[in-house]
mmCIF file of C-alpha atoms in Angstrom:
data_model
loop_
_atom_site.group_PDB
_atom_site.id
_atom_site.type_symbol
_atom_site.label_atom_id
_atom_site.label_comp_id
_atom_site.label_asym_id
_atom_site.label_seq_id
_atom_site.Cartn_x
_atom_site.Cartn_y
_atom_site.Cartn_z
ATOM 1 C CA ALA W 1412 11.485 15.617 -3.057
ATOM 2 C CA GLU W 1413 9.295 13.669 -5.396
ATOM 3 C CA THR W 1414 9.774 10.446 -3.328
ATOM 4 C CA LEU W 1415 8.709 12.132 -0.107
ATOM 5 C CA GLN W 1416 4.887 11.874 -0.242
ATOM 6 C CA LEU W 1417 3.019 12.436 2.959
ATOM 7 C CA LEU W 1418 0.121 9.918 3.094
ATOM 8 C CA ASP W 1419 -1.783 10.246 6.378
ATOM 9 C CA SER W 1420 -1.543 9.390 9.958
ATOM 10 C CA VAL W 1421 -2.757 6.410 11.965
ATOM 11 C CA GLY W 1422 -3.155 7.062 15.750
ATOM 12 C CA GLU W 1423 0.394 8.208 16.784
ATOM 13 C CA THR W 1424 1.979 7.139 13.501
ATOM 14 C CA VAL W 1425 2.780 9.276 10.413
ATOM 15 C CA LEU W 1426 3.121 7.288 7.212
ATOM 16 C CA ASN W 1427 5.678 8.470 4.618
ATOM 17 C CA MET W 1428 7.222 7.056 1.456
ATOM 18 C CA GLU W 1429 10.890 6.837 1.188
ATOM 19 C CA PRO W 1430 13.804 4.320 0.623
ATOM 20 C CA ARG W 1431 15.243 2.143 3.322
ATOM 21 C CA ASP W 1432 18.004 3.734 5.378
ATOM 22 C CA ALA W 1433 21.478 3.708 3.950
ATOM 23 C CA ASP W 1434 22.853 1.231 6.610
ATOM 24 C CA ASP W 1435 19.744 -1.197 6.178
ATOM 25 C CA PRO W 1436 20.983 -4.508 4.872
ATOM 26 C CA LYS W 1437 17.786 -4.819 2.981
ATOM 27 C CA ARG W 1438 18.363 -1.634 0.991
ATOM 28 C CA GLU W 1439 18.656 -2.233 -2.711
ATOM 29 C CA LYS W 1440 21.618 -0.876 -4.850
ATOM 30 C CA ASP W 1441 19.039 1.134 -6.714
ATOM 31 C CA PRO W 1442 16.892 2.108 -3.568
ATOM 32 C CA TRP W 1443 13.272 1.202 -3.819
ATOM 33 C CA ASN W 1444 10.516 3.194 -2.048
ATOM 34 C CA TYR W 1445 8.503 1.867 0.886
ATOM 35 C CA LEU W 1446 5.963 2.886 3.323
ATOM 36 C CA ARG W 1447 7.565 3.946 6.508
ATOM 37 C CA ALA W 1448 5.959 4.598 9.838
ATOM 38 C CA LEU W 1449 7.245 7.403 11.987
ATOM 39 C CA ASP W 1450 6.465 8.152 15.509
ATOM 40 C CA LYS W 1451 4.615 11.539 15.650
ATOM 41 C CA ALA W 1452 6.331 12.669 18.780
ATOM 42 C CA SER W 1453 9.845 11.656 18.110
ATOM 43 C CA GLY W 1454 10.213 11.154 14.450
ATOM 44 C CA LYS W 1455 11.767 7.777 14.987
ATOM 45 C CA THR W 1456 11.074 4.850 12.561
ATOM 46 C CA MET W 1457 8.581 2.335 13.844
ATOM 47 C CA TRP W 1458 8.438 0.068 10.958
ATOM 48 C CA VAL W 1459 9.111 -0.262 7.173
ATOM 49 C CA ALA W 1460 6.516 -2.124 5.114
ATOM 50 C CA ASP W 1461 7.282 -5.522 3.589
ATOM 51 C CA ASP W 1462 6.270 -4.493 0.046
ATOM 52 C CA ALA W 1463 7.665 -1.549 -1.971
ATOM 53 C CA LEU W 1464 5.647 1.284 -3.395
ATOM 54 C CA THR W 1465 6.207 3.186 -6.664
ATOM 55 C CA HIS W 1466 6.351 6.850 -6.185
ATOM 56 C CA TYR W 1467 3.968 7.400 -9.031
ATOM 57 C CA ASN W 1468 1.289 5.608 -7.123
ATOM 58 C CA THR W 1469 -1.097 7.116 -4.528
ATOM 59 C CA PRO W 1470 -2.029 4.628 -1.820
ATOM 60 C CA MET W 1471 -5.333 4.705 0.043
ATOM 61 C CA MET W 1472 -6.123 3.945 3.614
ATOM 62 C CA GLY W 1473 -9.232 2.258 5.013
ATOM 63 C CA THR W 1474 -10.375 -0.705 7.025
ATOM 64 C CA LEU W 1475 -11.350 -4.268 6.504
ATOM 65 C CA ALA W 1476 -14.705 -5.432 7.447
ATOM 66 C CA ASP W 1477 -13.442 -6.368 11.045
ATOM 67 C CA GLY W 1478 -12.181 -2.808 11.426
ATOM 68 C CA THR W 1479 -8.449 -3.561 10.821
ATOM 69 C CA PRO W 1480 -6.798 -0.554 9.328
ATOM 70 C CA VAL W 1481 -5.031 -1.216 6.049
ATOM 71 C CA VAL W 1482 -3.423 0.646 3.087
ATOM 72 C CA LEU W 1483 -3.682 -0.402 -0.496
ATOM 73 C CA GLN W 1484 -0.487 0.421 -2.502
ATOM 74 C CA GLY W 1485 0.662 -0.138 -6.086
ATOM 75 C CA ARG W 1486 3.950 -0.669 -8.091
ATOM 76 C CA GLY W 1487 5.019 -0.173 -11.729
ATOM 77 C CA GLY W 1488 5.376 2.935 -13.880
ATOM 78 C CA HIS W 1489 7.406 4.778 -16.474
ATOM 79 C CA HIS W 1490 11.214 5.497 -16.601
ATOM 80 C CA ASP W 1491 11.940 2.001 -15.302
ATOM 81 C CA VAL W 1492 10.832 2.603 -11.716
ATOM 82 C CA PRO W 1493 12.500 -0.315 -9.877
ATOM 83 C CA GLU W 1494 9.957 -1.482 -7.433
ATOM 84 C CA ARG W 1495 8.637 -5.076 -8.180
ATOM 85 C CA PRO W 1496 6.722 -7.071 -8.810
ATOM 86 C CA GLU W 1497 4.269 -4.780 -10.654
ATOM 87 C CA GLY W 1498 0.805 -4.795 -9.205
ATOM 88 C CA LEU W 1499 -0.751 -3.966 -5.894
ATOM 89 C CA SER W 1500 -0.467 -5.079 -2.285
ATOM 90 C CA LEU W 1501 -2.762 -4.661 0.860
ATOM 91 C CA THR W 1502 -0.512 -3.820 3.876
ATOM 92 C CA SER W 1503 -1.805 -4.110 7.428
ATOM 93 C CA LEU W 1504 -1.736 -1.100 9.878
ATOM 94 C CA GLY W 1505 -3.043 -3.108 12.723
ATOM 95 C CA HIS W 1506 -1.286 -3.325 16.053
ATOM 96 C CA GLY W 1507 1.254 -6.187 16.043
ATOM 97 C CA ASN W 1508 1.028 -6.703 12.433
ATOM 98 C CA ALA W 1509 1.791 -3.246 11.106
ATOM 99 C CA GLY W 1510 3.675 -3.172 7.788
ATOM 100 C CA LYS W 1511 2.956 -6.769 6.981
ATOM 101 C CA THR W 1512 1.713 -7.770 3.599
ATOM 102 C CA LEU W 1513 -1.743 -9.337 3.726
ATOM 103 C CA TRP W 1514 -1.857 -10.203 0.030
ATOM 104 C CA ARG W 1515 -0.167 -9.310 -3.247
ATOM 105 C CA TYR W 1516 -1.658 -9.215 -6.730
ATOM 106 C CA GLU W 1517 0.767 -9.228 -9.578
ATOM 107 C CA THR W 1518 0.094 -7.753 -13.005
ATOM 108 C CA PRO W 1519 2.282 -6.254 -15.610
ATOM 109 C CA ALA W 1520 0.880 -2.805 -15.736
ATOM 110 C CA HIS W 1521 1.649 0.674 -14.551
ATOM 111 C CA ALA W 1522 0.182 1.976 -11.225
ATOM 112 C CA LEU W 1523 -0.250 5.555 -12.001
ATOM 113 C CA TYR W 1524 -3.546 5.900 -10.224
ATOM 114 C CA VAL W 1525 -5.233 6.370 -6.785
ATOM 115 C CA MET W 1526 -5.850 3.146 -5.122
ATOM 116 C CA HIS W 1527 -9.434 2.536 -4.245
ATOM 117 C CA PHE W 1528 -11.246 -0.001 -2.232
ATOM 118 C CA ASP W 1529 -14.300 -0.608 0.028
ATOM 119 C CA GLN W 1530 -14.827 -3.223 2.729
ATOM 120 C CA LYS W 1531 -15.473 -5.946 0.173
ATOM 121 C CA GLN W 1532 -13.430 -5.221 -2.938
ATOM 122 C CA ALA W 1533 -10.323 -3.482 -4.341
ATOM 123 C CA TYR W 1534 -10.085 -1.949 -7.708
ATOM 124 C CA TRP W 1535 -7.324 -1.632 -10.300
ATOM 125 C CA LEU W 1536 -7.092 0.469 -13.442
ATOM 126 C CA GLY W 1537 -4.194 -0.419 -15.927
ATOM 127 C CA GLU W 1538 -2.899 2.550 -17.764
ATOM 128 C CA THR W 1539 -3.326 1.201 -21.285
ATOM 129 C CA GLU W 1540 -5.032 -2.086 -20.734
ATOM 130 C CA GLY W 1541 -8.577 -0.807 -21.392
ATOM 131 C CA GLU W 1542 -9.704 -2.943 -18.502
ATOM 132 C CA HIS W 1543 -10.963 -2.601 -14.839
ATOM 133 C CA ARG W 1544 -10.255 -5.281 -12.329
ATOM 134 C CA VAL W 1545 -12.190 -6.116 -9.211
ATOM 135 C CA LEU W 1546 -10.390 -8.022 -6.476
ATOM 136 C CA ASP W 1547 -11.578 -9.602 -3.202
ATOM 137 C CA LEU W 1548 -10.418 -7.271 -0.485
ATOM 138 C CA LYS W 1549 -9.742 -10.005 2.024
ATOM 139 C CA THR W 1550 -7.852 -12.350 -0.185
ATOM 140 C CA GLY W 1551 -6.658 -10.391 -3.091
ATOM 141 C CA GLN W 1552 -8.209 -12.971 -5.513
ATOM 142 C CA LEU W 1553 -9.250 -11.546 -8.905
ATOM 143 C CA LEU W 1554 -13.044 -11.640 -8.979
ATOM 144 C CA ARG W 1555 -13.730 -10.284 -12.435
ATOM 145 C CA THR W 1556 -12.160 -8.183 -15.263
ATOM 146 C CA GLN W 1557 -14.363 -5.567 -16.921
ATOM 147 C CA SER W 1558 -13.846 -4.037 -20.388
ATOM 148 C CA LEU W 1559 -13.722 -0.234 -20.709
ATOM 149 C CA THR W 1560 -14.299 -0.464 -24.482
ATOM 150 C CA GLU W 1561 -16.987 -3.130 -24.968
ATOM 151 C CA LYS W 1562 -20.773 -2.481 -24.679
ATOM 152 C CA ALA W 1563 -20.194 1.233 -23.839
ATOM 153 C CA ASP W 1564 -22.694 4.056 -23.841
ATOM 154 C CA LEU W 1565 -21.040 7.032 -25.377
ATOM 155 C CA ARG W 1566 -22.516 10.498 -25.161
ATOM 156 C CA THR W 1567 -20.878 13.220 -27.345
ATOM 157 C CA TYR W 1568 -21.904 16.796 -27.847
ATOM 158 C CA ASP W 1569 -23.161 17.974 -31.325
ATOM 159 C CA GLU W 1570 -22.407 21.715 -31.431
ATOM 160 C CA GLU W 1571 -24.486 22.238 -34.655
ATOM 161 C CA ALA W 1572 -27.573 20.464 -33.097
ATOM 162 C CA LYS W 1573 -26.705 21.896 -29.686
ATOM 163 C CA LYS W 1574 -27.457 18.607 -28.016
ATOM 164 C CA TYR W 1575 -25.874 15.274 -26.989
ATOM 165 C CA ILE W 1576 -25.887 12.304 -29.226
ATOM 166 C CA VAL W 1577 -25.844 8.897 -27.520
ATOM 167 C CA GLN W 1578 -24.694 5.632 -28.919
ATOM 168 C CA THR W 1579 -25.520 2.581 -26.791
ATOM 169 C CA ASP W 1580 -23.790 -0.692 -26.325
ATOM 170 C CA VAL W 1581 -21.052 0.029 -28.785
ATOM 171 C CA ASN W 1582 -17.589 -1.286 -28.912
ATOM 172 C CA LEU W 1583 -15.399 1.746 -28.961
ATOM 173 C CA LYS W 1584 -12.753 -0.072 -30.900
ATOM 174 C CA ASN W 1585 -15.186 -0.734 -33.792
ATOM 175 C CA LEU W 1586 -16.131 2.871 -34.150
ATOM 176 C CA THR W 1587 -14.674 5.121 -37.072
ATOM 177 C CA PRO W 1588 -12.022 6.130 -36.057
ATOM 178 C CA PRO W 1589 -11.543 3.449 -33.457
ATOM 179 C CA ILE W 1590 -11.139 4.596 -29.884
ATOM 180 C CA ASN W 1591 -8.582 3.188 -27.418
ATOM 181 C CA VAL W 1592 -9.398 4.057 -23.864
ATOM 182 C CA MET W 1593 -6.482 5.436 -21.857
ATOM 183 C CA THR W 1594 -7.597 6.570 -18.376
ATOM 184 C CA ALA W 1595 -5.903 9.741 -17.286
ATOM 185 C CA LEU W 1596 -3.281 9.585 -14.670
ATOM 186 C CA PHE W 1597 -4.536 9.979 -10.980
ATOM 187 C CA SER W 1598 -7.960 10.926 -12.306
ATOM 188 C CA ASN W 1599 -9.852 8.065 -10.688
ATOM 189 C CA ILE W 1600 -12.265 7.995 -7.746
ATOM 190 C CA VAL W 1601 -14.927 5.492 -6.504
ATOM 191 C CA VAL W 1602 -18.315 6.716 -5.404
ATOM 192 C CA GLY W 1603 -21.014 4.127 -4.578
ATOM 193 C CA SER W 1604 -21.053 1.355 -7.199
ATOM 194 C CA TYR W 1605 -19.110 3.413 -9.744
ATOM 195 C CA HIS W 1606 -15.424 3.871 -10.575
ATOM 196 C CA TYR W 1607 -14.961 7.302 -12.266
ATOM 197 C CA PHE W 1608 -12.089 8.574 -14.333
ATOM 198 C CA THR W 1609 -11.122 10.976 -16.979
ATOM 199 C CA CYS W 1610 -9.956 10.009 -20.466
ATOM 200 C CA PHE W 1611 -6.807 11.054 -22.233
ATOM 201 C CA THR W 1612 -7.619 12.755 -25.534
ATOM 202 C CA ASP W 1613 -5.116 12.086 -28.335
ATOM 203 C CA ALA W 1614 -6.542 12.112 -31.923
ATOM 204 C CA GLY W 1615 -3.324 10.899 -33.387
ATOM 205 C CA ALA W 1616 -3.155 7.715 -31.283
ATOM 206 C CA LYS W 1617 -6.982 7.497 -31.397
ATOM 207 C CA ARG W 1618 -7.130 7.788 -27.616
ATOM 208 C CA GLY W 1619 -10.389 8.922 -25.948
ATOM 209 C CA PRO W 1620 -13.275 9.217 -25.849
ATOM 210 C CA ALA W 1621 -12.325 12.846 -26.490
ATOM 211 C CA TYR W 1622 -12.693 15.223 -23.504
ATOM 212 C CA SER W 1623 -14.867 12.727 -21.682
ATOM 213 C CA ILE W 1624 -15.421 11.562 -18.086
ATOM 214 C CA GLY W 1625 -16.080 7.809 -17.786
ATOM 215 C CA ARG W 1626 -17.382 5.497 -15.237
ATOM 216 C CA VAL W 1627 -17.689 1.750 -14.820
ATOM 217 C CA ASN W 1628 -20.197 -0.032 -12.582
ATOM 218 C CA VAL W 1629 -17.893 -2.098 -10.284
ATOM 219 C CA GLU W 1630 -20.624 -4.802 -10.013
ATOM 220 C CA SER W 1631 -22.079 -5.109 -13.560
ATOM 221 C CA GLY W 1632 -19.244 -3.780 -15.557
ATOM 222 C CA LYS W 1633 -21.540 -1.277 -17.437
ATOM 223 C CA VAL W 1634 -19.365 1.531 -18.829
ATOM 224 C CA GLU W 1635 -20.546 5.008 -19.759
ATOM 225 C CA TYR W 1636 -18.775 8.037 -21.164
ATOM 226 C CA LEU W 1637 -19.988 11.683 -21.172
ATOM 227 C CA GLU W 1638 -18.099 14.455 -23.110
ATOM 228 C CA VAL W 1639 -17.667 17.661 -21.290
ATOM 229 C CA PRO W 1640 -16.694 21.138 -22.515
ATOM 230 C CA VAL W 1641 -13.037 21.835 -22.578
ATOM 231 C CA GLN W 1642 -13.321 25.582 -21.382
ATOM 232 C CA VAL W 1643 -15.953 28.008 -20.311
ATOM 233 C CA LEU W 1644 -15.907 31.658 -21.243
ATOM 234 C CA ARG W 1645 -17.599 34.054 -18.826
ATOM 235 C CA GLU W 1646 -18.347 37.775 -19.217
ATOM 236 C CA ASN W 1647 -20.570 39.821 -17.064
ATOM 237 C CA GLY W 1648 -23.983 40.308 -18.409
ATOM 238 C CA LYS W 1649 -23.578 37.538 -21.082
ATOM 239 C CA PRO W 1650 -24.438 33.938 -21.000
ATOM 240 C CA ASP W 1651 -21.676 31.436 -20.526
ATOM 241 C CA GLU W 1652 -19.941 30.204 -23.678
ATOM 242 C CA MET W 1653 -18.762 26.585 -23.723
ATOM 243 C CA ILE W 1654 -15.788 25.508 -25.925
ATOM 244 C CA TRP W 1655 -16.163 21.935 -27.155
ATOM 245 C CA HIS W 1656 -13.749 19.535 -28.782
ATOM 246 C CA LYS W 1657 -10.787 22.036 -29.160
ATOM 247 C CA ALA W 1658 -7.536 21.843 -27.319
ATOM 248 C CA GLN W 1659 -6.971 24.935 -25.097
ATOM 249 C CA SER W 1660 -3.973 26.463 -23.326
ATOM 250 C CA SER W 1661 -3.557 28.870 -20.399
ATOM 251 C CA SER W 1662 -0.939 31.130 -18.746
ATOM 252 C CA THR W 1663 1.210 29.362 -16.188
ATOM 253 C CA LEU W 1664 2.346 32.483 -14.488
ATOM 254 C CA ASN W 1665 1.722 32.526 -10.736
ATOM 255 C CA SER W 1666 0.708 35.519 -8.551
ATOM 256 C CA ARG W 1667 4.317 36.827 -8.672
ATOM 257 C CA GLY W 1668 4.556 36.577 -12.412
ATOM 258 C CA VAL W 1669 6.870 33.537 -12.317
ATOM 259 C CA ASP W 1670 6.292 30.816 -14.943
ATOM 260 C CA VAL W 1671 5.946 27.652 -13.010
ATOM 261 C CA ALA W 1672 5.873 25.447 -16.219
ATOM 262 C CA GLY W 1673 9.199 23.806 -16.506
ATOM 263 C CA ASP W 1674 7.875 21.200 -18.948
ATOM 264 C CA ALA W 1675 6.063 21.985 -22.262
ATOM 265 C CA ARG W 1676 3.434 19.478 -21.332
ATOM 266 C CA SER W 1677 2.274 21.843 -18.660
ATOM 267 C CA LYS W 1678 1.067 24.083 -21.331
ATOM 268 C CA ARG W 1679 -1.565 21.619 -22.320
ATOM 269 C CA ASP W 1680 -5.264 21.780 -21.292
ATOM 270 C CA GLY W 1681 -5.257 18.862 -18.763
ATOM 271 C CA TRP W 1682 -6.599 16.379 -21.258
ATOM 272 C CA TYR W 1683 -3.510 14.558 -22.487
ATOM 273 C CA TRP W 1684 -0.356 13.166 -20.847
ATOM 274 C CA ASN W 1685 -0.333 15.292 -17.822
ATOM 275 C CA PHE W 1686 -1.095 15.172 -14.119
ATOM 276 C CA ASN W 1687 -4.177 16.884 -12.907
ATOM 277 C CA GLY W 1688 -5.166 17.261 -9.292
ATOM 278 C CA THR W 1689 -7.046 14.167 -8.185
ATOM 279 C CA PRO W 1690 -10.821 14.285 -7.961
ATOM 280 C CA THR W 1691 -12.639 14.990 -4.685
ATOM 281 C CA ALA W 1692 -16.078 13.603 -3.681
ATOM 282 C CA VAL W 1693 -18.265 15.336 -1.140
ATOM 283 C CA GLY W 1694 -21.835 14.225 -0.383
ATOM 284 C CA GLY W 1695 -21.924 12.183 -3.533
ATOM 285 C CA LYS W 1696 -20.731 15.134 -5.720
ATOM 286 C CA ILE W 1697 -17.502 14.658 -7.518
ATOM 287 C CA PHE W 1698 -15.255 17.562 -8.435
ATOM 288 C CA PHE W 1699 -12.766 17.146 -11.352
ATOM 289 C CA THR W 1700 -10.273 20.008 -12.099
ATOM 290 C CA THR W 1701 -8.133 20.327 -15.121
ATOM 291 C CA MET W 1702 -4.948 22.343 -15.554
ATOM 292 C CA LEU W 1703 -7.009 25.147 -17.052
ATOM 293 C CA GLY W 1704 -8.753 25.616 -13.716
ATOM 294 C CA VAL W 1705 -12.055 24.274 -15.006
ATOM 295 C CA THR W 1706 -13.856 22.256 -12.472
ATOM 296 C CA TYR W 1707 -16.634 19.785 -13.383
ATOM 297 C CA VAL W 1708 -19.253 18.849 -10.748
ATOM 298 C CA ILE W 1709 -20.684 15.290 -11.329
ATOM 299 C CA ASP W 1710 -23.543 13.629 -9.633
ATOM 300 C CA GLY W 1711 -21.696 10.493 -8.520
ATOM 301 C CA ASN W 1712 -24.938 8.513 -7.935
ATOM 302 C CA ALA W 1713 -26.772 9.558 -11.203
ATOM 303 C CA PRO W 1714 -28.600 6.459 -12.411
ATOM 304 C CA VAL W 1715 -27.731 7.231 -16.051
ATOM 305 C CA PHE W 1716 -24.485 9.032 -16.933
ATOM 306 C CA ASP W 1717 -25.973 11.635 -19.249
ATOM 307 C CA GLU W 1718 -26.053 15.441 -19.455
ATOM 308 C CA LYS W 1719 -28.211 15.662 -16.190
ATOM 309 C CA ALA W 1720 -25.270 14.078 -14.207
ATOM 310 C CA LEU W 1721 -23.072 17.193 -15.157
ATOM 311 C CA LEU W 1722 -24.209 19.504 -12.479
ATOM 312 C CA ALA W 1723 -21.952 22.496 -13.147
ATOM 313 C CA VAL W 1724 -18.837 23.637 -15.177
ATOM 314 C CA ASN W 1725 -16.984 26.094 -12.925
ATOM 315 C CA ASP W 1726 -13.825 28.089 -13.249
ATOM 316 C CA LEU W 1727 -11.040 29.288 -10.980
ATOM 317 C CA GLY W 1728 -10.511 32.512 -12.995
ATOM 318 C CA PRO W 1729 -10.610 33.928 -16.443
ATOM 319 C CA ALA W 1730 -10.101 31.545 -19.463
ATOM 320 C CA GLY W 1731 -6.483 31.651 -20.634
ATOM 321 C CA GLN W 1732 -5.191 33.305 -17.468
ATOM 322 C CA THR W 1733 -5.820 30.451 -14.877
ATOM 323 C CA TRP W 1734 -3.864 27.392 -14.154
ATOM 324 C CA SER W 1735 -4.098 24.794 -11.366
ATOM 325 C CA LEU W 1736 -2.854 21.368 -10.268
ATOM 326 C CA ASN W 1737 -4.872 21.397 -7.066
ATOM 327 C CA SER W 1738 -7.233 18.816 -5.488
ATOM 328 C CA ILE W 1739 -10.167 20.283 -3.571
ATOM 329 C CA SER W 1740 -10.257 20.002 0.123
ATOM 330 C CA TYR W 1741 -13.318 19.936 2.326
ATOM 331 C CA SER W 1742 -13.803 20.977 5.965
ATOM 332 C CA ASP W 1743 -16.629 22.254 8.162
ATOM 333 C CA GLY W 1744 -19.046 22.792 5.158
ATOM 334 C CA LYS W 1745 -16.550 24.554 3.038
ATOM 335 C CA LEU W 1746 -14.640 23.699 -0.077
ATOM 336 C CA PHE W 1747 -10.998 25.007 -0.553
ATOM 337 C CA HIS W 1748 -9.514 25.235 -3.928
ATOM 338 C CA ARG W 1749 -6.667 27.132 -5.553
ATOM 339 C CA SER W 1750 -5.078 28.313 -8.739
ATOM 340 C CA MET W 1751 -1.487 29.491 -9.167
ATOM 341 C CA LYS W 1752 -2.621 32.983 -8.237
ATOM 342 C CA GLU W 1753 -5.435 32.571 -5.645
ATOM 343 C CA VAL W 1754 -6.830 30.415 -2.870
ATOM 344 C CA VAL W 1755 -10.646 30.145 -2.899
ATOM 345 C CA CYS W 1756 -12.944 29.173 -0.071
ATOM 346 C CA ILE W 1757 -16.413 28.302 -1.178
ATOM 347 C CA GLY W 1758 -19.393 27.913 1.373
ATOM 348 C CA ALA W 1759 -22.692 29.333 2.495
ATOM 349 C CA LYS W 1760 -22.315 32.762 4.122
#
């Protein structure tokens, strides 16, 4: 079931990810995964892409400047996923050329991210590289590599002073203790000139910045980090209480009282070695949700990534009783979200 990831549809075609057929002479002994085009009406296979796709990766569809539909896909991941070479490929979805590789970029890194691109450039985040790469969308040529640790603006919250403290143009690795940036899995999204992501927080491995959302300017390479509260406590008639810097946990019981967490990592707060729902952007506003059911609303076009860019800290239910792996959906002026207990629709009455 993990390898059957519905991507999207193009015209009369549904794109799915799965291995080649058992009788396909190109099928590997340890079967790789590929994009497969299925006819909507009949379910018959129309084509299988040239390049493989790791099931950890989330491809993205879009168009070239001339209107040609394409999909950007990645390879590489943990547990010896077989698809090679590691890196990313741009695959055509155009008539007469569908499934053909337009270009391939090879890099020894894991592709546990959402692939993003615009009509000029494609973007790559390596899991532990501490780098952001910008490629020419037409050719796949590497245009520039941008550091996620050097010349960074870091904003952390001082609970005693009740305000943010900013450090500008610092090298995170030169701080005490040093910070190694590990972008959280599937946490990334591009809005305007910025590539946003959340950061895994692990004090023991000095990973961070702790409980922070980061962004890198895809043109200039300027990188900024903003710490956000881990949890919000709400009680009628009382002001919101934010919890900062401290790891939290929540109940993983669904609406029927069944514990859905088959892995101890699911008991974490969504800030270290886990999968959260991928962020959603609507009207320039970005929605990040952690496993705790906490949703952060970010101004994706904020000129400075400071506390003014954090528009809201929302919840899907009471702290300690709410859990979610959902990505927000948008339709007809309404946002749709869910926890393990409820489905929520947010919109103007």
